[in-house]
């Protein structure tokens, strides 16, 4: 095994990868932009190197600099995490050319899968059904409108090099097309350095179900069960679970085997995810391959007792998989909620800022992968995810009950989050019955204008306390002064008389 | 002591009384025993309302402006001493020009209207970028763009007035 | 199921029980002494009631007041946690007399098991081997010396009503006897309200291995696997694991069945633990029954995917066990480290005080059950445990690696802890080989006077920074000012030019 | 700037130099690049020593007394500007009476010696109780009990001098 691993990422995923590295006795080398000088992924590293200014283009997307740091630090391998350079085949190639190990799929497979259009073609070739759409990237608004007319509105604009919902737009009519197309192009360029957009038929109310796979260099491919990720806002998953509430063992086997076939045909190894849309009749359509570790990988891990990053590292250094398909025996149900700094009452606008108080959930069957701490300022430059909250239970009901408990004890002040919004979702009757689809949240009315009475009580108390403190400085019950207010000496003496009789 | 707690037009009368050394709060005719403690010196408190803990964060500006964050929801309110007859006081809703404020810190990447432009409800006004997300800020009501207070390329804070619509 | 549960305890265990209550849709009612007004177990409750002044005798041991609170709050059941009233049969009786459910064993079985001497007799009766010792409580120093001579030094003094190492003393010679006996009596009286002490042969270097059981009212008794708890300081367990490194399937079955037999003979139901000493030849001797939930129950839970508190509540309301012995299929290895506010360099003296900074470990296969938060002052009145850190792995080696990782990322400032001490233990070669016994820590030399160089660097930097700040007030890089120092405006503008091209 | 950092007799000379805008620290002839940041305003810092993060807490009293807590160990030290020849300065170890200090906050439940008593190393002196634990404080060396500064039933803080042995 290697001695040092550079994690070319930030936030919770850099920490999560660093944890596995340490578990394996590997040093975790972090990189940071100037905006991340004292981010948690730096504080928890073995050694950290500056990669550049705050903008991603100059820091976490700066291939030359990252490879140079790996060499300077004596790291033998680079793990790209998700986002940033994780699906960039050129980066993978350059890492390999520099004599380092890229912890991910081979560049050729990445290139194939990274180009959504080529991936579609391969899927069609091996007999995996796909959604109707444009075969090539769309170069102009006019061409786009023509293709969209042919497919029929509504259509979905997608970044060819994209992922994570960025550069993605639903267009329901011709009038909306021009503006949506330009925004999608600009977002795609900013996020992936490539503005190519393609168009797909927009299937109404599908489920998003994906199959996790792991493969070694020797042709062994194993599917690790599906995740249902239909709860999305702005085309970004926010609640993911495994198994899917509608999946049958037969369908799971079909989908798993389709995924394995595609992965084999692509010459792909390491961890990866094959995403499908599932319609009301449980027909599934290939969507794309995420040629990397995914945000939601923990829901698979906690059911299997597996560490996917450990498996990635093993495959990356050339080991064979230590298990085969029949060894995969998932236990119970797992569900994840992504906690972002955002305002659900205001179209999920990001809400960066200083975290003034933080107490994250803990306890039985709760896993929190967090990237922040009390006193940390969430920067404006990056994806505003704070943490992932993963709950496990024997049944879906038990997993949901635990997730709700964890959401109820999640306290973060200073920035807005969608914690309340998550609670409402998992209390929703249709959600509880598993009747979900990717448009679920569009139909979900949410207002944060609840609990005004509690807020009024809290506000009035704090206001009058502060006014009183200003006028008479009468002192408040702070931790530092509790000691005294409790009449410690006297109480202790009372206590001892009793003890000593 | 009686207070009027106003949430942008809608409000409650809140009365705080001391009784035998315990504090009670009366809201909508319901009286509850309350105790308040500071958890830290950064504005984090816990109130016990009939024994039920309510952890919150309060930012108190001058003039009775209070921002309260419960663990799951944040509310902005105005607190004033209530002097009229119980339940009678109402805030006069401001009917002047609509100020379009920035909902977050970020970068103005596009300004899509000019002063004097006539807009419908939903007309895109400004594109704001933060954390790699581009967000269109749309007109909340029809009107004429009056003042345009920001330019493309400018950084704004949460609450910065971007423009006004009359 | 019930609607409201009063938890007659404090700290992490009250929170842990409250979590399960909430998972089951049951309201969690907390009690607090004046020293615990804003303790975490209060903040995380649904409703909290004052039970009395700081001293345990007047608060967490105040039976009348606790039962009254349960009635006032409309709670149908009381869970006693561990310690305090958890093994007090009188309390259980009074709870039941008050028409409430006691979440624990029936009072008769508690009384039987709570009296260590009676429990020994029962074990002997059903053929479970026991350690040689006094049959009755010892009433005077003289009698004690006589009994000790008969058994032969070294002997162990134990509180008849005791548990948790309190009132326990090893006496190696006659000269030490008088002072040790009096201290043990006083501690026993203070902790359990009863000064009865008995004497046992002190077996050199035994392992402490215990068997978790769960039983319903209908005679169904299932053993849930053993825990090895040989790592003890001051006779208190600080590291526990499951399985035991030396246990064989055959021995496990023997011990499990012995435990089941004893539990059945005692008419015991609910959760319980049968403790054994195990000698070098894997002979086991009955030690005592802990008629309650134990501190270390999570190591059993995480291997089974079970919630023991949930099972306790089900049994308490009269449900049958939902599983039988053959359904118990533990997975992997689990290990727990108890984190106390204490100074390992100073004989584990408690170190209460204000927690000035806290960042607890998280991530894959780590569970933290904590009772504290940043800004909380650990009071001087109670057991100074801050949290329990539980790591799981497929193998012992993997569990240990994860525990070490978690210990490495545990940051708590303001009070002393034994986190470094724990790290040294799990890095010890004999420990890693599983060669442990209850005297392990006595032979373990520990000095915290390591890493002075790092401390010197840190101290000098902070000292010079502070001096500089005082003399020129030049401003330091605080979270609040990072924004500005980063040249935010400029950086953003640089970024946008690039994005907009 | 050179400093002498003394750990109760044992010490290091620590030199801090500025070079091309970066700070270096020299200890035992080894030079390392360092950067220091505050994590909060309560004394929590992070230092990067050749890029490796060192999170710590420092309490700085007057006179150069500094208490540093690393996440796993706490050290008390004295820092003074070093003026002698490099490496030469040594603290004179105090050979006076031994002050027996309370290792923690707690309650004196027994005082087992009287002034003038002759004690051996290991003689029990005082029983201190905290958190339901009784702890015997023993003589660290042989001698005569000189001053007895506390009484049974009294509460003491960490560091309170209990008695002295000469």
Short mmCIF file of N, CA, C and O in Angstrom, two decimals, chain A residues 114-216:
data_model
loop_
_atom_site.label_atom_id
_atom_site.label_comp_id
_atom_site.label_asym_id
_atom_site.label_seq_id
_atom_site.Cartn_x
_atom_site.Cartn_y
_atom_site.Cartn_z
N UNK A 114 -17.53 10.26 -19.30
CA UNK A 114 -17.67 11.68 -19.04
C UNK A 114 -18.43 12.36 -20.17
O UNK A 114 -19.15 13.34 -19.95
N UNK A 115 -18.27 11.86 -21.35
CA UNK A 115 -19.05 12.40 -22.47
C UNK A 115 -20.38 11.67 -22.49
O UNK A 115 -20.49 10.52 -22.90
N UNK A 116 -21.40 12.37 -21.98
CA UNK A 116 -22.71 11.72 -21.78
C UNK A 116 -23.25 11.13 -23.08
O UNK A 116 -23.98 10.14 -23.08
N UNK A 117 -22.89 11.77 -24.20
CA UNK A 117 -23.42 11.31 -25.48
C UNK A 117 -22.78 9.98 -25.89
O UNK A 117 -23.47 9.06 -26.31
N UNK A 118 -21.47 9.89 -25.70
CA UNK A 118 -20.79 8.62 -26.00
C UNK A 118 -21.26 7.51 -25.08
O UNK A 118 -21.40 6.36 -25.49
N UNK A 119 -21.48 7.87 -23.82
CA UNK A 119 -21.93 6.88 -22.84
C UNK A 119 -23.29 6.32 -23.24
O UNK A 119 -23.54 5.11 -23.17
N UNK A 120 -24.16 7.21 -23.71
CA UNK A 120 -25.49 6.79 -24.20
C UNK A 120 -25.34 5.78 -25.34
O UNK A 120 -26.05 4.76 -25.38
N UNK A 121 -24.42 6.11 -26.24
CA UNK A 121 -24.24 5.23 -27.40
C UNK A 121 -23.77 3.84 -26.96
O UNK A 121 -24.24 2.82 -27.45
N UNK A 122 -22.85 3.81 -26.01
CA UNK A 122 -22.35 2.52 -25.53
C UNK A 122 -23.48 1.72 -24.87
O UNK A 122 -23.61 0.52 -25.09
N UNK A 123 -24.28 2.43 -24.08
CA UNK A 123 -25.39 1.76 -23.40
C UNK A 123 -26.33 1.13 -24.43
O UNK A 123 -26.75 -0.03 -24.31
N UNK A 124 -26.63 1.92 -25.47
CA UNK A 124 -27.51 1.41 -26.52
C UNK A 124 -26.90 0.18 -27.18
O UNK A 124 -27.58 -0.80 -27.45
N UNK A 125 -25.57 0.23 -27.37
CA UNK A 125 -24.87 -0.87 -28.02
C UNK A 125 -24.98 -2.17 -27.20
O UNK A 125 -25.18 -3.24 -27.76
N UNK A 126 -24.83 -2.04 -25.86
CA UNK A 126 -24.89 -3.27 -25.05
C UNK A 126 -26.31 -3.60 -24.60
O UNK A 126 -26.51 -4.49 -23.80
N UNK A 127 -27.28 -2.86 -25.14
CA UNK A 127 -28.67 -3.23 -24.91
C UNK A 127 -29.29 -2.68 -23.64
O UNK A 127 -30.32 -3.16 -23.18
N UNK A 128 -28.69 -1.64 -23.08
CA UNK A 128 -29.29 -0.98 -21.91
C UNK A 128 -30.17 0.16 -22.43
O UNK A 128 -29.69 1.00 -23.19
N UNK A 129 -31.45 0.19 -22.06
CA UNK A 129 -32.36 1.21 -22.61
C UNK A 129 -31.96 2.63 -22.18
O UNK A 129 -31.48 2.83 -21.07
N UNK A 130 -32.17 3.60 -23.09
CA UNK A 130 -31.82 5.00 -22.81
C UNK A 130 -33.00 5.92 -23.10
O UNK A 130 -33.94 5.53 -23.80
N UNK A 131 -32.92 7.13 -22.60
CA UNK A 131 -33.97 8.13 -22.81
C UNK A 131 -33.76 8.77 -24.19
O UNK A 131 -32.62 9.06 -24.56
N UNK A 132 -34.84 9.03 -24.94
CA UNK A 132 -34.69 9.69 -26.24
C UNK A 132 -34.06 11.07 -26.08
O UNK A 132 -34.34 11.78 -25.12
N UNK A 133 -33.20 11.44 -27.06
CA UNK A 133 -32.58 12.77 -26.96
C UNK A 133 -31.63 13.03 -28.10
O UNK A 133 -31.51 12.22 -29.03
N UNK A 134 -30.93 14.17 -28.03
CA UNK A 134 -29.99 14.56 -29.08
C UNK A 134 -28.78 13.64 -29.03
O UNK A 134 -28.31 13.28 -27.97
N UNK A 135 -28.29 13.28 -30.19
CA UNK A 135 -27.12 12.40 -30.25
C UNK A 135 -25.82 13.19 -30.05
O UNK A 135 -24.80 12.63 -29.77
N UNK A 136 -25.88 14.49 -30.33
CA UNK A 136 -24.66 15.30 -30.28
C UNK A 136 -24.89 16.53 -29.40
O UNK A 136 -26.02 16.84 -29.06
N UNK A 137 -23.81 17.24 -29.13
CA UNK A 137 -23.92 18.51 -28.42
C UNK A 137 -24.62 19.53 -29.30
O UNK A 137 -24.56 19.46 -30.53
N UNK A 138 -25.31 20.47 -28.68
CA UNK A 138 -26.08 21.48 -29.41
C UNK A 138 -25.24 22.75 -29.45
O UNK A 138 -24.79 23.23 -28.42
N UNK A 139 -25.05 23.28 -30.66
CA UNK A 139 -24.11 24.41 -30.74
C UNK A 139 -24.80 25.77 -30.72
O UNK A 139 -24.17 26.78 -30.44
N UNK A 140 -26.07 25.83 -31.05
CA UNK A 140 -26.72 27.14 -31.07
C UNK A 140 -28.15 27.06 -30.55
O UNK A 140 -28.74 25.98 -30.50
N UNK A 141 -28.68 28.22 -30.19
CA UNK A 141 -30.06 28.29 -29.72
C UNK A 141 -31.01 27.76 -30.79
O UNK A 141 -31.93 26.99 -30.50
N UNK A 142 -30.74 28.14 -32.03
CA UNK A 142 -31.64 27.75 -33.12
C UNK A 142 -31.68 26.22 -33.27
O UNK A 142 -32.74 25.62 -33.35
N UNK A 143 -30.47 25.63 -33.27
CA UNK A 143 -30.40 24.17 -33.39
C UNK A 143 -31.11 23.52 -32.22
O UNK A 143 -31.85 22.54 -32.39
N UNK A 144 -30.90 24.09 -31.05
CA UNK A 144 -31.50 23.55 -29.84
C UNK A 144 -33.02 23.54 -29.93
O UNK A 144 -33.68 22.54 -29.64
N UNK A 145 -33.57 24.66 -30.37
CA UNK A 145 -35.03 24.76 -30.47
C UNK A 145 -35.56 23.73 -31.46
O UNK A 145 -36.58 23.06 -31.22
N UNK A 146 -34.82 23.56 -32.54
CA UNK A 146 -35.24 22.59 -33.55
C UNK A 146 -35.27 21.17 -32.96
O UNK A 146 -36.25 20.44 -33.11
N UNK A 147 -34.18 20.81 -32.28
CA UNK A 147 -34.10 19.47 -31.67
C UNK A 147 -35.21 19.30 -30.63
O UNK A 147 -35.88 18.27 -30.58
N UNK A 148 -35.40 20.33 -29.83
CA UNK A 148 -36.41 20.26 -28.76
C UNK A 148 -37.80 20.05 -29.37
O UNK A 148 -38.61 19.27 -28.86
N UNK A 149 -38.07 20.75 -30.47
CA UNK A 149 -39.35 20.58 -31.16
C UNK A 149 -39.53 19.15 -31.63
O UNK A 149 -40.59 18.56 -31.48
N UNK A 150 -38.43 18.58 -32.15
CA UNK A 150 -38.50 17.22 -32.67
C UNK A 150 -38.80 16.24 -31.54
O UNK A 150 -39.68 15.38 -31.67
N UNK A 151 -38.07 16.40 -30.43
CA UNK A 151 -38.28 15.49 -29.28
C UNK A 151 -39.64 15.78 -28.63
O UNK A 151 -40.33 14.86 -28.18
N UNK A 152 -40.01 17.04 -28.61
CA UNK A 152 -41.25 17.46 -27.97
C UNK A 152 -41.01 17.99 -26.58
O UNK A 152 -40.35 17.35 -25.78
N UNK A 153 -41.53 19.19 -26.29
CA UNK A 153 -41.39 19.77 -24.95
C UNK A 153 -42.22 18.96 -23.96
O UNK A 153 -43.22 18.36 -24.38
N UNK A 154 -41.91 18.90 -22.69
CA UNK A 154 -40.73 19.51 -22.06
C UNK A 154 -39.44 18.74 -22.38
O UNK A 154 -39.49 17.52 -22.54
N UNK A 155 -38.34 19.49 -22.44
CA UNK A 155 -37.04 18.84 -22.63
C UNK A 155 -36.10 19.22 -21.49
O UNK A 155 -36.39 20.15 -20.73
N UNK A 156 -35.00 18.50 -21.40
CA UNK A 156 -34.02 18.74 -20.36
C UNK A 156 -32.70 19.12 -21.01
O UNK A 156 -32.22 18.41 -21.89
N UNK A 157 -32.14 20.28 -20.61
CA UNK A 157 -30.82 20.67 -21.09
C UNK A 157 -29.79 20.13 -20.10
O UNK A 157 -29.95 20.28 -18.89
N UNK A 158 -28.76 19.49 -20.64
CA UNK A 158 -27.75 18.92 -19.74
C UNK A 158 -26.35 19.23 -20.24
O UNK A 158 -26.11 19.25 -21.46
N UNK A 159 -25.45 19.47 -19.32
CA UNK A 159 -24.05 19.72 -19.68
C UNK A 159 -23.41 18.38 -20.04
O UNK A 159 -23.51 17.42 -19.27
N UNK A 160 -22.76 18.33 -21.20
CA UNK A 160 -22.16 17.06 -21.65
C UNK A 160 -21.10 16.59 -20.65
O UNK A 160 -20.94 15.40 -20.41
N UNK A 161 -20.39 17.54 -20.05
CA UNK A 161 -19.33 17.18 -19.11
C UNK A 161 -19.81 17.31 -17.66
O UNK A 161 -18.99 17.29 -16.73
N UNK A 162 -21.12 17.44 -17.49
CA UNK A 162 -21.65 17.89 -16.20
C UNK A 162 -21.91 16.81 -15.18
O UNK A 162 -21.59 15.65 -15.34
N UNK A 163 -22.53 17.24 -14.14
CA UNK A 163 -22.86 16.41 -13.00
C UNK A 163 -23.32 17.31 -11.88
O UNK A 163 -23.08 18.52 -11.92
N UNK A 164 -24.00 16.74 -10.90
CA UNK A 164 -24.40 17.52 -9.74
C UNK A 164 -25.44 18.58 -10.03
O UNK A 164 -25.63 19.51 -9.25
N UNK A 165 -26.13 18.45 -11.16
CA UNK A 165 -27.23 19.37 -11.43
C UNK A 165 -26.79 20.69 -12.04
O UNK A 165 -27.61 21.50 -12.44
N UNK A 166 -25.47 20.91 -12.11
CA UNK A 166 -25.02 22.20 -12.65
C UNK A 166 -25.13 22.19 -14.16
O UNK A 166 -24.82 21.21 -14.82
N UNK A 167 -25.59 23.31 -14.70
CA UNK A 167 -25.79 23.41 -16.13
C UNK A 167 -27.03 22.68 -16.62
O UNK A 167 -27.23 22.51 -17.81
N UNK A 168 -27.86 22.23 -15.69
CA UNK A 168 -29.05 21.48 -16.06
C UNK A 168 -30.29 22.37 -15.94
O UNK A 168 -30.43 23.13 -15.00
N UNK A 169 -31.18 22.29 -16.93
CA UNK A 169 -32.38 23.12 -16.93
C UNK A 169 -33.52 22.38 -17.61
O UNK A 169 -33.32 21.80 -18.68
N UNK A 170 -34.71 22.40 -17.01
CA UNK A 170 -35.89 21.91 -17.71
C UNK A 170 -36.47 23.07 -18.51
O UNK A 170 -36.58 24.18 -18.00
N UNK A 171 -36.83 22.79 -19.74
CA UNK A 171 -37.48 23.83 -20.56
C UNK A 171 -38.83 23.30 -21.01
O UNK A 171 -38.91 22.25 -21.66
N UNK A 172 -39.86 24.03 -20.63
CA UNK A 172 -41.21 23.52 -20.86
C UNK A 172 -41.85 24.09 -22.13
O UNK A 172 -42.86 23.58 -22.59
N UNK A 173 -41.25 25.20 -22.63
CA UNK A 173 -41.85 25.79 -23.84
C UNK A 173 -40.76 26.50 -24.62
O UNK A 173 -39.68 26.80 -24.09
N UNK A 174 -41.06 26.77 -25.88
CA UNK A 174 -40.11 27.44 -26.76
C UNK A 174 -39.69 28.80 -26.22
O UNK A 174 -38.53 29.20 -26.37
N UNK A 175 -40.63 29.51 -25.58
CA UNK A 175 -40.34 30.86 -25.11
C UNK A 175 -39.21 30.85 -24.07
O UNK A 175 -38.40 31.77 -23.99
N UNK A 176 -39.21 29.81 -23.25
CA UNK A 176 -38.20 29.75 -22.19
C UNK A 176 -36.83 29.33 -22.71
O UNK A 176 -35.83 29.40 -22.00
N UNK A 177 -36.78 28.84 -23.94
CA UNK A 177 -35.59 28.12 -24.38
C UNK A 177 -34.31 28.97 -24.38
O UNK A 177 -33.29 28.58 -23.82
N UNK A 178 -34.41 30.16 -24.99
CA UNK A 178 -33.20 30.97 -25.21
C UNK A 178 -32.49 31.29 -23.89
O UNK A 178 -31.30 31.03 -23.73
N UNK A 179 -33.25 31.82 -22.98
CA UNK A 179 -32.66 32.24 -21.70
C UNK A 179 -32.09 31.03 -20.94
O UNK A 179 -30.98 31.07 -20.42
N UNK A 180 -32.84 29.93 -20.92
CA UNK A 180 -32.40 28.74 -20.20
C UNK A 180 -31.13 28.17 -20.83
O UNK A 180 -30.20 27.75 -20.13
N UNK A 181 -31.08 28.16 -22.14
CA UNK A 181 -29.92 27.60 -22.84
C UNK A 181 -28.65 28.38 -22.51
O UNK A 181 -27.60 27.80 -22.23
N UNK A 182 -28.79 29.71 -22.49
CA UNK A 182 -27.61 30.53 -22.21
C UNK A 182 -27.11 30.37 -20.77
O UNK A 182 -25.91 30.28 -20.52
N UNK A 183 -28.07 30.33 -19.85
CA UNK A 183 -27.68 30.13 -18.45
C UNK A 183 -27.01 28.78 -18.27
O UNK A 183 -26.00 28.64 -17.58
N UNK A 184 -27.57 27.77 -18.92
CA UNK A 184 -27.00 26.42 -18.80
C UNK A 184 -25.58 26.39 -19.36
O UNK A 184 -24.67 25.81 -18.76
N UNK A 185 -25.40 27.05 -20.52
CA UNK A 185 -24.06 27.09 -21.12
C UNK A 185 -23.05 27.77 -20.20
O UNK A 185 -21.95 27.28 -19.99
N UNK A 186 -23.48 28.91 -19.66
CA UNK A 186 -22.56 29.67 -18.79
C UNK A 186 -22.21 28.87 -17.54
O UNK A 186 -21.06 28.80 -17.13
N UNK A 187 -23.21 28.23 -16.96
CA UNK A 187 -22.96 27.42 -15.76
C UNK A 187 -22.05 26.24 -16.07
O UNK A 187 -21.16 25.91 -15.30
N UNK A 188 -22.29 25.62 -17.24
CA UNK A 188 -21.48 24.47 -17.63
C UNK A 188 -20.03 24.90 -17.82
O UNK A 188 -19.10 24.23 -17.36
N UNK A 189 -19.85 26.04 -18.45
CA UNK A 189 -18.50 26.54 -18.67
C UNK A 189 -17.80 26.84 -17.35
O UNK A 189 -16.67 26.44 -17.12
N UNK A 190 -18.54 27.52 -16.50
CA UNK A 190 -17.95 27.88 -15.20
C UNK A 190 -17.61 26.66 -14.36
O UNK A 190 -16.59 26.59 -13.71
N UNK A 191 -18.47 25.65 -14.42
CA UNK A 191 -18.30 24.52 -13.52
C UNK A 191 -17.38 23.45 -14.10
O UNK A 191 -16.65 22.80 -13.37
N UNK A 192 -17.41 23.27 -15.42
CA UNK A 192 -16.68 22.14 -16.00
C UNK A 192 -15.67 22.56 -17.06
O UNK A 192 -15.00 21.73 -17.65
N UNK A 193 -15.63 23.86 -17.34
CA UNK A 193 -14.69 24.35 -18.35
C UNK A 193 -15.09 23.97 -19.77
O UNK A 193 -14.28 23.99 -20.68
N UNK A 194 -16.36 23.59 -19.94
CA UNK A 194 -16.84 23.16 -21.27
C UNK A 194 -18.32 23.50 -21.32
O UNK A 194 -19.09 23.10 -20.45
N UNK A 195 -18.71 24.24 -22.36
CA UNK A 195 -20.10 24.70 -22.38
C UNK A 195 -21.02 23.81 -23.20
O UNK A 195 -22.17 24.16 -23.44
N UNK A 196 -20.54 22.61 -23.62
CA UNK A 196 -21.39 21.75 -24.47
C UNK A 196 -22.65 21.30 -23.73
O UNK A 196 -22.59 20.79 -22.61
N UNK A 197 -23.76 21.50 -24.40
CA UNK A 197 -25.08 21.17 -23.83
C UNK A 197 -25.76 20.19 -24.78
O UNK A 197 -25.63 20.30 -25.98
N UNK A 198 -26.43 19.20 -24.21
CA UNK A 198 -27.25 18.36 -25.07
C UNK A 198 -28.67 18.29 -24.52
O UNK A 198 -28.94 18.81 -23.43
N UNK A 199 -29.55 17.72 -25.29
CA UNK A 199 -30.98 17.80 -24.96
C UNK A 199 -31.56 16.39 -24.87
O UNK A 199 -31.25 15.52 -25.68
N UNK A 200 -32.36 16.19 -23.84
CA UNK A 200 -33.04 14.90 -23.68
C UNK A 200 -34.53 15.13 -23.49
O UNK A 200 -34.94 16.16 -22.97
N UNK A 201 -35.31 14.15 -23.85
CA UNK A 201 -36.73 14.14 -23.50
C UNK A 201 -36.82 14.21 -21.98
O UNK A 201 -36.10 13.50 -21.27
N UNK A 202 -37.69 15.08 -21.50
CA UNK A 202 -37.88 15.18 -20.06
C UNK A 202 -39.01 14.23 -19.67
O UNK A 202 -40.17 14.46 -20.02
N UNK A 203 -38.65 13.14 -18.99
CA UNK A 203 -39.68 12.17 -18.56
C UNK A 203 -40.36 12.71 -17.31
O UNK A 203 -39.70 13.03 -16.34
N UNK A 204 -41.70 12.81 -17.36
CA UNK A 204 -42.43 13.37 -16.22
C UNK A 204 -42.39 12.40 -15.04
O UNK A 204 -42.65 11.21 -15.20
N UNK A 205 -42.08 12.95 -13.90
CA UNK A 205 -42.17 12.21 -12.64
C UNK A 205 -41.46 10.86 -12.60
O UNK A 205 -42.01 9.89 -12.10
N UNK A 206 -40.24 10.80 -13.12
CA UNK A 206 -39.52 9.53 -12.99
C UNK A 206 -38.88 9.44 -11.61
O UNK A 206 -38.76 10.44 -10.91
N UNK A 207 -38.48 8.25 -11.25
CA UNK A 207 -37.60 8.10 -10.11
C UNK A 207 -36.16 8.11 -10.59
O UNK A 207 -35.88 7.65 -11.71
N UNK A 208 -35.27 8.60 -9.73
CA UNK A 208 -33.85 8.49 -10.02
C UNK A 208 -33.32 7.36 -9.14
O UNK A 208 -33.30 7.47 -7.93
N UNK A 209 -32.92 6.28 -9.80
CA UNK A 209 -32.37 5.14 -9.06
C UNK A 209 -31.01 4.82 -9.67
O UNK A 209 -30.88 4.79 -10.89
N UNK A 210 -30.03 4.62 -8.82
CA UNK A 210 -28.68 4.40 -9.33
C UNK A 210 -28.08 3.15 -8.72
O UNK A 210 -28.45 2.75 -7.62
N UNK A 211 -27.16 2.56 -9.45
CA UNK A 211 -26.55 1.31 -9.00
C UNK A 211 -25.06 1.57 -8.72
O UNK A 211 -24.33 2.03 -9.59
N UNK A 212 -24.65 1.29 -7.49
CA UNK A 212 -23.23 1.43 -7.14
C UNK A 212 -22.48 0.20 -7.62
O UNK A 212 -22.93 -0.92 -7.39
N UNK A 213 -21.37 0.42 -8.28
CA UNK A 213 -20.54 -0.73 -8.65
C UNK A 213 -19.11 -0.51 -8.16
O UNK A 213 -18.68 0.61 -7.90
N UNK A 214 -18.40 -1.62 -8.05
CA UNK A 214 -16.96 -1.57 -7.79
C UNK A 214 -16.33 -2.63 -8.69
O UNK A 214 -16.90 -3.71 -8.87
N UNK A 215 -15.22 -2.27 -9.30
CA UNK A 215 -14.58 -3.19 -10.25
C UNK A 215 -13.07 -3.11 -10.07
O UNK A 215 -12.53 -2.06 -9.74
N UNK A 216 -12.40 -4.24 -10.28
CA UNK A 216 -10.94 -4.21 -10.23
C UNK A 216 -10.36 -4.24 -11.64
O UNK A 216 -11.11 -4.23 -12.63
#
